[in-house]
Short mmCIF file of C-alpha atoms in Angstrom, two decimals:
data_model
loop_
_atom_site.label_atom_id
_atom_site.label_comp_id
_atom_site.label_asym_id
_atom_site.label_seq_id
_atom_site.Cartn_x
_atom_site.Cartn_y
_atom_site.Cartn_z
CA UNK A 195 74.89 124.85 112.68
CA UNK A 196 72.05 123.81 109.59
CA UNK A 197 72.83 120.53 108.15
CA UNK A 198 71.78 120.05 104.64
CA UNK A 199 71.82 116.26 103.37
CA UNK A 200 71.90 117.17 99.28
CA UNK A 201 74.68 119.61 99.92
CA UNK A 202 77.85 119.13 98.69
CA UNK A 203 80.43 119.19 101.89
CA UNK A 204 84.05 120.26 102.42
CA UNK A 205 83.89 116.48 103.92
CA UNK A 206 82.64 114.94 100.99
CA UNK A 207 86.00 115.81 99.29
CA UNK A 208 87.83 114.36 102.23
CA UNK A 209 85.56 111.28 101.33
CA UNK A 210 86.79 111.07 97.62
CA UNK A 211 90.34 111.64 98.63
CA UNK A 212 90.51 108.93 101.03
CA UNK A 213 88.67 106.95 98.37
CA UNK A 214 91.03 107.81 95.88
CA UNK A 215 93.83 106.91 98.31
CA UNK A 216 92.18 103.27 99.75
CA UNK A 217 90.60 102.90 96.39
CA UNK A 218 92.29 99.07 96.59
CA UNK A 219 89.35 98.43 98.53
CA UNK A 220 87.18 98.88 95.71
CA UNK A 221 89.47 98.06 92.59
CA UNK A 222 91.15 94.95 94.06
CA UNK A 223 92.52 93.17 90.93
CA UNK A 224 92.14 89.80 89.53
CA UNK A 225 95.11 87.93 88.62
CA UNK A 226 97.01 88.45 85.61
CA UNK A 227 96.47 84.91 83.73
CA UNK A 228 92.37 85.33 83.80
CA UNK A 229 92.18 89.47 83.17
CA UNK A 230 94.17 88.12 79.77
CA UNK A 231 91.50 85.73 78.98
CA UNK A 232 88.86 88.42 79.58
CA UNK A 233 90.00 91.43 77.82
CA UNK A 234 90.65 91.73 74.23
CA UNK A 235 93.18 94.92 74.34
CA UNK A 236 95.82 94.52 77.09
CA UNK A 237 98.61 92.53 74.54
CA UNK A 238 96.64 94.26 71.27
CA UNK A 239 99.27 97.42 70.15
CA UNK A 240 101.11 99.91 71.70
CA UNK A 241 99.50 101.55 74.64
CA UNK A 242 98.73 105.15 74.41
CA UNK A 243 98.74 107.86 77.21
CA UNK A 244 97.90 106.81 80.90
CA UNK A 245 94.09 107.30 81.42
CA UNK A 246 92.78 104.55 84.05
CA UNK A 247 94.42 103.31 87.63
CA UNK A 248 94.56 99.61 88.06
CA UNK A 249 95.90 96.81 90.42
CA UNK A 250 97.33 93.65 90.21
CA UNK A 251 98.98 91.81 92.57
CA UNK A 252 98.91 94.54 95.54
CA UNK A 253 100.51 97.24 92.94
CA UNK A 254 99.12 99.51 90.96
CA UNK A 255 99.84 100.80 87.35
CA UNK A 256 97.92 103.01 84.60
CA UNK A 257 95.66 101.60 81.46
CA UNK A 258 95.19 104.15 78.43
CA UNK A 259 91.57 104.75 77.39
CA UNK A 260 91.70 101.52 75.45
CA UNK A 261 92.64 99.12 77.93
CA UNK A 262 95.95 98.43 77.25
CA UNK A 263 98.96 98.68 79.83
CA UNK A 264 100.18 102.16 79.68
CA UNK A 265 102.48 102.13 82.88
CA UNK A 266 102.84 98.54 85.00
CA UNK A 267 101.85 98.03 88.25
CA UNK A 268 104.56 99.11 90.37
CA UNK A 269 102.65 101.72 92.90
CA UNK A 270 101.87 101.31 96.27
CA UNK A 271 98.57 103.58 95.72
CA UNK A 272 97.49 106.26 93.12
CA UNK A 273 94.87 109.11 92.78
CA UNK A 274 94.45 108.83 89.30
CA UNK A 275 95.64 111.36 86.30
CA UNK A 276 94.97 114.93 85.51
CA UNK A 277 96.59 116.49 83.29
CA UNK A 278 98.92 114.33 81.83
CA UNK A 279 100.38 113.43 85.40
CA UNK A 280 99.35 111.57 88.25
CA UNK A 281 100.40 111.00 92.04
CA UNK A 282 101.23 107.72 92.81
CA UNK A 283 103.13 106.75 96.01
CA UNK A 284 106.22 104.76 95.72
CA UNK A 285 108.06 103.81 99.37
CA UNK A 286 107.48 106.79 101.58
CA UNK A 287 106.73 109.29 99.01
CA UNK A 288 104.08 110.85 97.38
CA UNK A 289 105.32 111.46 93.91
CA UNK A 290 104.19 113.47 91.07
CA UNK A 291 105.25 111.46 87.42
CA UNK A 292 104.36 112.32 84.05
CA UNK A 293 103.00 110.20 81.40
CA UNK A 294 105.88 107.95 80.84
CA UNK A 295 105.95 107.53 84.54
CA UNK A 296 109.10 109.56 85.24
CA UNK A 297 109.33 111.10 88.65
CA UNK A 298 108.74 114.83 88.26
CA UNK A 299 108.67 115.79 92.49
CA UNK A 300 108.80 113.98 95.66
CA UNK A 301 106.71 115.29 98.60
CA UNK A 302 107.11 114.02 102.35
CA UNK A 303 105.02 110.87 103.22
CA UNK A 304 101.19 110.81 103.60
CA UNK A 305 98.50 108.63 103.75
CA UNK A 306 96.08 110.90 102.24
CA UNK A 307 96.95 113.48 98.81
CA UNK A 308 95.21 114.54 95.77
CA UNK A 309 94.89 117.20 93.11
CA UNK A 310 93.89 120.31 94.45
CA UNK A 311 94.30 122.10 91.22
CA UNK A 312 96.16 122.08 87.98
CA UNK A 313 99.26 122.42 89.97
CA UNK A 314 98.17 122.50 92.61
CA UNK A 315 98.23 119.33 95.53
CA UNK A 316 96.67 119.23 99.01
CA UNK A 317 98.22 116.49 101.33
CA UNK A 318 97.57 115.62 105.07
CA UNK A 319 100.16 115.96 108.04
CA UNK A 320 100.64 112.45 109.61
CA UNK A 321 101.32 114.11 113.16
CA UNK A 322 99.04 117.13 113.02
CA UNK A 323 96.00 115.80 110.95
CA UNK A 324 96.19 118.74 109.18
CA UNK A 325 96.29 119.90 105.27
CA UNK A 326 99.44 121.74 103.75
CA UNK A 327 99.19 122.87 100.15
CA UNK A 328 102.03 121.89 97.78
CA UNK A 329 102.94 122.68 93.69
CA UNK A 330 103.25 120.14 91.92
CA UNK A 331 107.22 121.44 92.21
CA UNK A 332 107.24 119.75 95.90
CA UNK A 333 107.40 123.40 96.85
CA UNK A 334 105.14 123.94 100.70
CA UNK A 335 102.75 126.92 99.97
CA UNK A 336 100.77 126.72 102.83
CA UNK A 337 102.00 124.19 105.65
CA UNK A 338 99.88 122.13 107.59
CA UNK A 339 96.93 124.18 108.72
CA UNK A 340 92.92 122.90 107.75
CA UNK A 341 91.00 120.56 109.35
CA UNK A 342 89.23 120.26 106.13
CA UNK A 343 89.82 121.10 102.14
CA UNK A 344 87.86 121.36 99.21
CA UNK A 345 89.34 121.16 95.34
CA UNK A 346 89.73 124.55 93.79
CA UNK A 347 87.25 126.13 91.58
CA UNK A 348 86.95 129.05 89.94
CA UNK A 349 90.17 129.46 91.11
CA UNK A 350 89.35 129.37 94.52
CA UNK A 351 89.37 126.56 97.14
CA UNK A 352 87.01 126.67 100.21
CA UNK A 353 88.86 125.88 103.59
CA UNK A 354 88.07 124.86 107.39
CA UNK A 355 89.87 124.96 110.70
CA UNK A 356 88.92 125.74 114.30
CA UNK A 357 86.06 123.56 114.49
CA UNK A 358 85.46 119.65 116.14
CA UNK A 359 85.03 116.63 114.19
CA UNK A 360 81.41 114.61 115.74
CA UNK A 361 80.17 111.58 114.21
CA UNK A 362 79.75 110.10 111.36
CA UNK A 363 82.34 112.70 110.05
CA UNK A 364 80.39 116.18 110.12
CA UNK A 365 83.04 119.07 111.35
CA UNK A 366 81.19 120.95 113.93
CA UNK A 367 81.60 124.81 114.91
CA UNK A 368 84.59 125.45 112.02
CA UNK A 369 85.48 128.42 110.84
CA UNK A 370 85.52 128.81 106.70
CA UNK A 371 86.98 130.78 104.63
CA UNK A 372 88.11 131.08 101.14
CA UNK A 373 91.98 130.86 99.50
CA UNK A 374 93.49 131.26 96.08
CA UNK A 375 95.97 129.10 94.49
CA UNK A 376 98.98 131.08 96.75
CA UNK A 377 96.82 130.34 100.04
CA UNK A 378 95.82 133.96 100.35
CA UNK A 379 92.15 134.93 101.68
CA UNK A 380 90.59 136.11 98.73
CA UNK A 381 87.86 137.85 100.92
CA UNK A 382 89.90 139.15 104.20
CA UNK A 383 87.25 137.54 105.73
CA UNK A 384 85.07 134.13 107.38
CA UNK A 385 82.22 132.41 107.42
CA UNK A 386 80.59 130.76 110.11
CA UNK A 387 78.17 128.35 108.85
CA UNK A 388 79.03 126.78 105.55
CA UNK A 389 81.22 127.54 102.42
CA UNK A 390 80.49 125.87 99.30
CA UNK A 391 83.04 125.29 96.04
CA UNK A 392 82.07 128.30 93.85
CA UNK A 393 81.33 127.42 90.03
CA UNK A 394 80.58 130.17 87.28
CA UNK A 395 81.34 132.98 89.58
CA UNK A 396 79.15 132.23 92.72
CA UNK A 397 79.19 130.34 95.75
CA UNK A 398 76.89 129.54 98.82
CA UNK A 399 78.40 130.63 102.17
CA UNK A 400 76.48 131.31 105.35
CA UNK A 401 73.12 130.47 103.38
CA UNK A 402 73.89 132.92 100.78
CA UNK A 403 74.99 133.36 97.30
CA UNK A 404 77.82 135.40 97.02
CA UNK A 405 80.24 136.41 93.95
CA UNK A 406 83.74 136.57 93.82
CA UNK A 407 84.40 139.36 95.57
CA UNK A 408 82.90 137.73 98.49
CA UNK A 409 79.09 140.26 98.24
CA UNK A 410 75.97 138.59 98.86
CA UNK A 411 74.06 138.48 95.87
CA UNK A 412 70.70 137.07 97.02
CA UNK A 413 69.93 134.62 100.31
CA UNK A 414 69.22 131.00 100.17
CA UNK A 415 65.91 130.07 101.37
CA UNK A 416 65.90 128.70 104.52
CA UNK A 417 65.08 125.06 105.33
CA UNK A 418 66.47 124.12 102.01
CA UNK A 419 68.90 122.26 99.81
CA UNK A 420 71.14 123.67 96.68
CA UNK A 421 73.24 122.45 93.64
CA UNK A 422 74.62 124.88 91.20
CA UNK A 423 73.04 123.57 87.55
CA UNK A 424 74.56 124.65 84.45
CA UNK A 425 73.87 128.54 85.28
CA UNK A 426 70.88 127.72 87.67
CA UNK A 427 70.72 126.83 91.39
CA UNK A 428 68.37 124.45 92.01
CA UNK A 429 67.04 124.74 95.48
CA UNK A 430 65.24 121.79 97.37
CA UNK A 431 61.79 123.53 99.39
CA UNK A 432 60.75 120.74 101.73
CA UNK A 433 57.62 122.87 101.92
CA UNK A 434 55.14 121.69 101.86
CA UNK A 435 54.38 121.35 99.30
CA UNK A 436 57.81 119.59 98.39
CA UNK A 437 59.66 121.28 95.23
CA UNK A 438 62.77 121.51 93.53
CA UNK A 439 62.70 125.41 92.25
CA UNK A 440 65.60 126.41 90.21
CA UNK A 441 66.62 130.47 90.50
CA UNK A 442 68.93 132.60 88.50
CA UNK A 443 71.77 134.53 89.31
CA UNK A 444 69.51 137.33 90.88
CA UNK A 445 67.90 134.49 92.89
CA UNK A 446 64.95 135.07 90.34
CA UNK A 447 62.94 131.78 89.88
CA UNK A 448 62.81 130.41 86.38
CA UNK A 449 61.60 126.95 86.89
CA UNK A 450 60.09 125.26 89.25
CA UNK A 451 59.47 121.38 89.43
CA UNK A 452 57.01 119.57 91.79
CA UNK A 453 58.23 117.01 94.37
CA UNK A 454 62.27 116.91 93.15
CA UNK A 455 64.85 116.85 90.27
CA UNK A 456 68.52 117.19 90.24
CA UNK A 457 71.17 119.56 88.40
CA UNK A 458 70.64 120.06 84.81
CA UNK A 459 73.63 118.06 82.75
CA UNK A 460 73.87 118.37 78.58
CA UNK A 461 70.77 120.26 78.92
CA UNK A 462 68.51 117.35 80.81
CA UNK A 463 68.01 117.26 84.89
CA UNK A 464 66.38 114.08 86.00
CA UNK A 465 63.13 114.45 88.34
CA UNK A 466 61.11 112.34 90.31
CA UNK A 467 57.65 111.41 90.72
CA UNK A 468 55.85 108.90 92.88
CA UNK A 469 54.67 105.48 92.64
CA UNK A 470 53.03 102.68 95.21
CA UNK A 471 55.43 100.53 96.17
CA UNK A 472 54.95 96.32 97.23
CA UNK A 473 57.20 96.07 99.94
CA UNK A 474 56.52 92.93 101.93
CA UNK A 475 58.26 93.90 105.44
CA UNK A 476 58.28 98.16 104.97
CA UNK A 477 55.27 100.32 105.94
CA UNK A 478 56.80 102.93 102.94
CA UNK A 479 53.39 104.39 101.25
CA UNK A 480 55.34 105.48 98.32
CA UNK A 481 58.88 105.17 96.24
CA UNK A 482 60.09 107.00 93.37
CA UNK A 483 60.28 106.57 90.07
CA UNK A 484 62.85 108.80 87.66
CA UNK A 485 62.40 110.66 84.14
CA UNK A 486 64.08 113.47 82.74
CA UNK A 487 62.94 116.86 81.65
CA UNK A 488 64.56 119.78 79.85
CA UNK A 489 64.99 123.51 80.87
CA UNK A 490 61.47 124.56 79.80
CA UNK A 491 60.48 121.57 81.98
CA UNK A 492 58.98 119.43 79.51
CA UNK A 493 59.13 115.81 80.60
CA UNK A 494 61.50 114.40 77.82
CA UNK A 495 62.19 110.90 79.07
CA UNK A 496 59.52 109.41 81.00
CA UNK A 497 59.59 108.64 84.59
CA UNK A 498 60.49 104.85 84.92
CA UNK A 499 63.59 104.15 86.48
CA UNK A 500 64.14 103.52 90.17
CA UNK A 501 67.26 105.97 89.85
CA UNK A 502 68.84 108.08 87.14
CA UNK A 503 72.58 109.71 87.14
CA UNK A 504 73.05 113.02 85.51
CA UNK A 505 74.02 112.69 81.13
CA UNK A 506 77.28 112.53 80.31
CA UNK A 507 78.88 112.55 77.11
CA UNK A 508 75.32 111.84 75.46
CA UNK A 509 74.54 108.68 78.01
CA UNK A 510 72.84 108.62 81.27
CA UNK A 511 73.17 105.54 83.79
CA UNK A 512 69.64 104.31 84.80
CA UNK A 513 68.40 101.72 87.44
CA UNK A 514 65.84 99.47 86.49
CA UNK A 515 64.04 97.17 89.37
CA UNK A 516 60.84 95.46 89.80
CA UNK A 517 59.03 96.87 92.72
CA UNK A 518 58.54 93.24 94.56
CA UNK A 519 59.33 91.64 97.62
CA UNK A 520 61.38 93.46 100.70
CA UNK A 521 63.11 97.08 100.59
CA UNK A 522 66.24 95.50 100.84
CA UNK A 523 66.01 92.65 97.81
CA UNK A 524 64.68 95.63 95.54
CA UNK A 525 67.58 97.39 95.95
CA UNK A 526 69.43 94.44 95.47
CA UNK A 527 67.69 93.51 92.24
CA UNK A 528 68.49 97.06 90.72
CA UNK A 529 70.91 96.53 87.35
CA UNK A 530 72.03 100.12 86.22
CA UNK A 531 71.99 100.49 82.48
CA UNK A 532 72.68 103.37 80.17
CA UNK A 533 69.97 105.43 77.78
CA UNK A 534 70.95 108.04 75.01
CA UNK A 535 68.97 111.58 75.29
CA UNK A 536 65.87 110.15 73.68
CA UNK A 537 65.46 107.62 76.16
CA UNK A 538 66.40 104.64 74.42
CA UNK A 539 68.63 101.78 76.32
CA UNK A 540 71.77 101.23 74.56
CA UNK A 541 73.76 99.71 77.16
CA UNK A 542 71.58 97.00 78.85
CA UNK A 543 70.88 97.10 82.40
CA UNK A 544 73.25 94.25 84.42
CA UNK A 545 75.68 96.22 85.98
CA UNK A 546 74.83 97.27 89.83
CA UNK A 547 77.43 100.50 90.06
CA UNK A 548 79.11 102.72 87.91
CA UNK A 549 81.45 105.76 87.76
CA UNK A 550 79.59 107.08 84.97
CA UNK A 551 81.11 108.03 81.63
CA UNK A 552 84.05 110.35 81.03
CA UNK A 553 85.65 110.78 77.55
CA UNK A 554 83.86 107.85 76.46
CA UNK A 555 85.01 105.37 78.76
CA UNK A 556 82.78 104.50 81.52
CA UNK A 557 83.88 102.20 84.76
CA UNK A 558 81.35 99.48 85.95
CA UNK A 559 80.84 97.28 88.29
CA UNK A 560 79.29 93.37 88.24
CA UNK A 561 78.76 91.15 90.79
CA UNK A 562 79.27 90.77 94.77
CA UNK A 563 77.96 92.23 97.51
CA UNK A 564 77.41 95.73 99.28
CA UNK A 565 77.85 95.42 102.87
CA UNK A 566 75.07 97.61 104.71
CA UNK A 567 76.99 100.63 106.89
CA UNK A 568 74.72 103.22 108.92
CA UNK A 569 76.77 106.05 107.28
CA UNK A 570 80.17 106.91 105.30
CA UNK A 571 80.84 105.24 101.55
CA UNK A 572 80.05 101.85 100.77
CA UNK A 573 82.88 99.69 98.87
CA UNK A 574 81.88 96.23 96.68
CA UNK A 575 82.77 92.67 98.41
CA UNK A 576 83.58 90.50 95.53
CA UNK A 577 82.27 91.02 92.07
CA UNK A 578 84.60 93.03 89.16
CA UNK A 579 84.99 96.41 88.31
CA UNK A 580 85.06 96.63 84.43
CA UNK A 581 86.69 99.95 81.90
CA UNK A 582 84.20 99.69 78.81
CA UNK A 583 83.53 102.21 75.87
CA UNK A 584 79.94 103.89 74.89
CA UNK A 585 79.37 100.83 72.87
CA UNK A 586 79.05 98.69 75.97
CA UNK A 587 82.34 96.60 74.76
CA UNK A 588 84.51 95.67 77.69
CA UNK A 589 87.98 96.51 77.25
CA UNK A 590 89.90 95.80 80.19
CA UNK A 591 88.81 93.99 83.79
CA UNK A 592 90.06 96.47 86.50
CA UNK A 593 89.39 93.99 89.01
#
């Protein structure tokens, strides 16, 4: 069974769900008395809708986009809100509530839930380990039945069972296939290998691209990595020579881009080139540093940061380092900034992670300390997570 290390897996939703679930691990809040002194919105107006999760004092509660206090803390845990409504877990419930925080549905008890679809919510089994599907009515759909889950798209969700979880979390010898909303299998049949979420009508399965009627269009190269990229796939070739090469949806190629580059976002894909490195303790002959380039693959943005997020909503987060001293204290000294689409910096460069921005409000991070783990997510020791707007104006401390 091919594992591919830029592919998106069925466990890296698992990943964000647990994430979204234990996020107190990340967002732990400060108290109330020095957030007020910090942030000029949380007592300035009536709060709008509920936009942002945040904790205080072990509970959690919602901010609108502007930082003020849209629902208090009074959650155990929350996934966040789509669509107006969010899950948030009060005693032994997962709950469904609506902007006002009314309870619209309970469902049974479960350490681990989140938004499937629009209505749509997967939630683990606490004795079986397995998924059941639930509407948002607290109606079962499907009871519990995958080992793994993806969110649906497209309309579809992709699905695993049947298989053996190995370390550090890769699901070994499962069998895939593909449901709708109502848990049916769109395709009447399996895949053996690997099923991917699908997005403008096509999906990798099995190391091929197939539509959604479940025909293979066109194979994937073998040996190689995939993203889909705002109507493109681009396709990692290790060679060598090493490429990114990005195909249509006959598997034509219409670009291709020496060494690597990511998904195209708002028209720009970032790409890498290579640069000698001065690492005192690492034997490394080269690092990269990251630009951007456009669909005709003109280099738009030069290549000088030491790593570069996809644009969103006009801004892209950068890192900026200086390549001295040991591997480790480089990464360390990175600060992530943000640049507009000409390449200009118009957030400075001091933050060291971000969520990236989302209708115009952006989540950041400051301070503390990343502890190093062999594999799985890393989480922030210390430090503050901050909600600010595309001006760079903070607007509420999260932690």
């Amino acid at each position: 069974m091919k594992r591919h290390p830029r592919k998106r897996t069925i466990l890296s939703f698992l990943i964000l769900g647990v994430l979204g679930v234990l996020i107190a691990n990340v967002f732990q809040a400060q108290p109330r008395e020095e957030a007020d002194r910090q942030t000029k919105f949380t007592q300035a107006g009536p709060a709008g809708k509920p936009a942002f999760p945040f904790r205080r004092n072990q509970l959690w509660g919602f901010l609108d986009r502007n930082g003020r206090i849209a629902i208090p803390p009074m959650y155990r845990h929350t996934t966040g809100v789509q669509d107006g409504r969010a899950l948030v877990w009060i005693e032994d419930n997962v709950c469904v509530i609506d902007q006002a925080g009314a309870v619209l549905s309970r469902l049974p008890n479960s350490y681990l839930a989140w938004w499937a679809a629009k209505d749509r919510i997967w939630l683990k089994d606490k004795e079986t380990d397995l998924y059941a599907l639930f509407a948002d009515s607290g109606k079962e759909i499907v009871p519990p039945t995958y080992q793994d889950v993806n969110s649906f798209q497209d309309g579809f969700a992709a699905v695993a069972s049947d298989g053996e979880w190995e370390f550090p979390g890769f699901l070994e010898g499962a069998t895939y296939r593909y449901i709708d909303v109502n848990g049916n299998n769109v395709f009447g049949k399996t895949f053996d290998d690997t099923a991917w979420d699908f997005h403008d009508g096509y999906a990798v399965a099995d190391d091929a691209v197939i539509d959604r009627k479940g025909n293979v269009v066109f194979e994937t190269p073998d040996g190689s990595d995939f993203q889909f990229s705002q109507g493109w796939i681009s396709v990692d070739d290790y060679g060598p020579p090493r490429a990114t090469k990005y195909l249509d949806a006959k598997g034509r190629v219409v670009l291709q881009v020496p060494l690597r580059s990511e998904e195209f976002s708002e028209g720009l894909a970032a790409f890498a080139v290579e640069v000698t490195p001065n690492f005192e303790d690492d034997d490394a002959t080269s690092v990269l540093r990251w630009g951007y380039l456009d669909r005709d693959g003109t280099q738009v943005i030069p290549p000088t940061f030491t790593s570069a997020q996809p644009f969103q909503n006009g801004l892209a987060a950068v890192g900026v380092t200086k390549l001295k001293g040991t591997a480790r204290s480089i990464l360390d000294q990175e600060r992530i900034g943000f640049i507009d689409r000409s390449g200009k910096m118009v957030i400075p460069a001091k933050y060291n992670d971000t969520t990236g921005f989302a209708n115009d409000r952006c989540l950041v991070h400051q301070g503390g300390e990343q502890p190093e783990v062999m594999d799985g997510p890393t989480w922030w020791e210390r430090g503050r997570w901050l909600l600010i707007d595309k001006s760079g104006d903070d607007l509420e401390p999260i932690r």
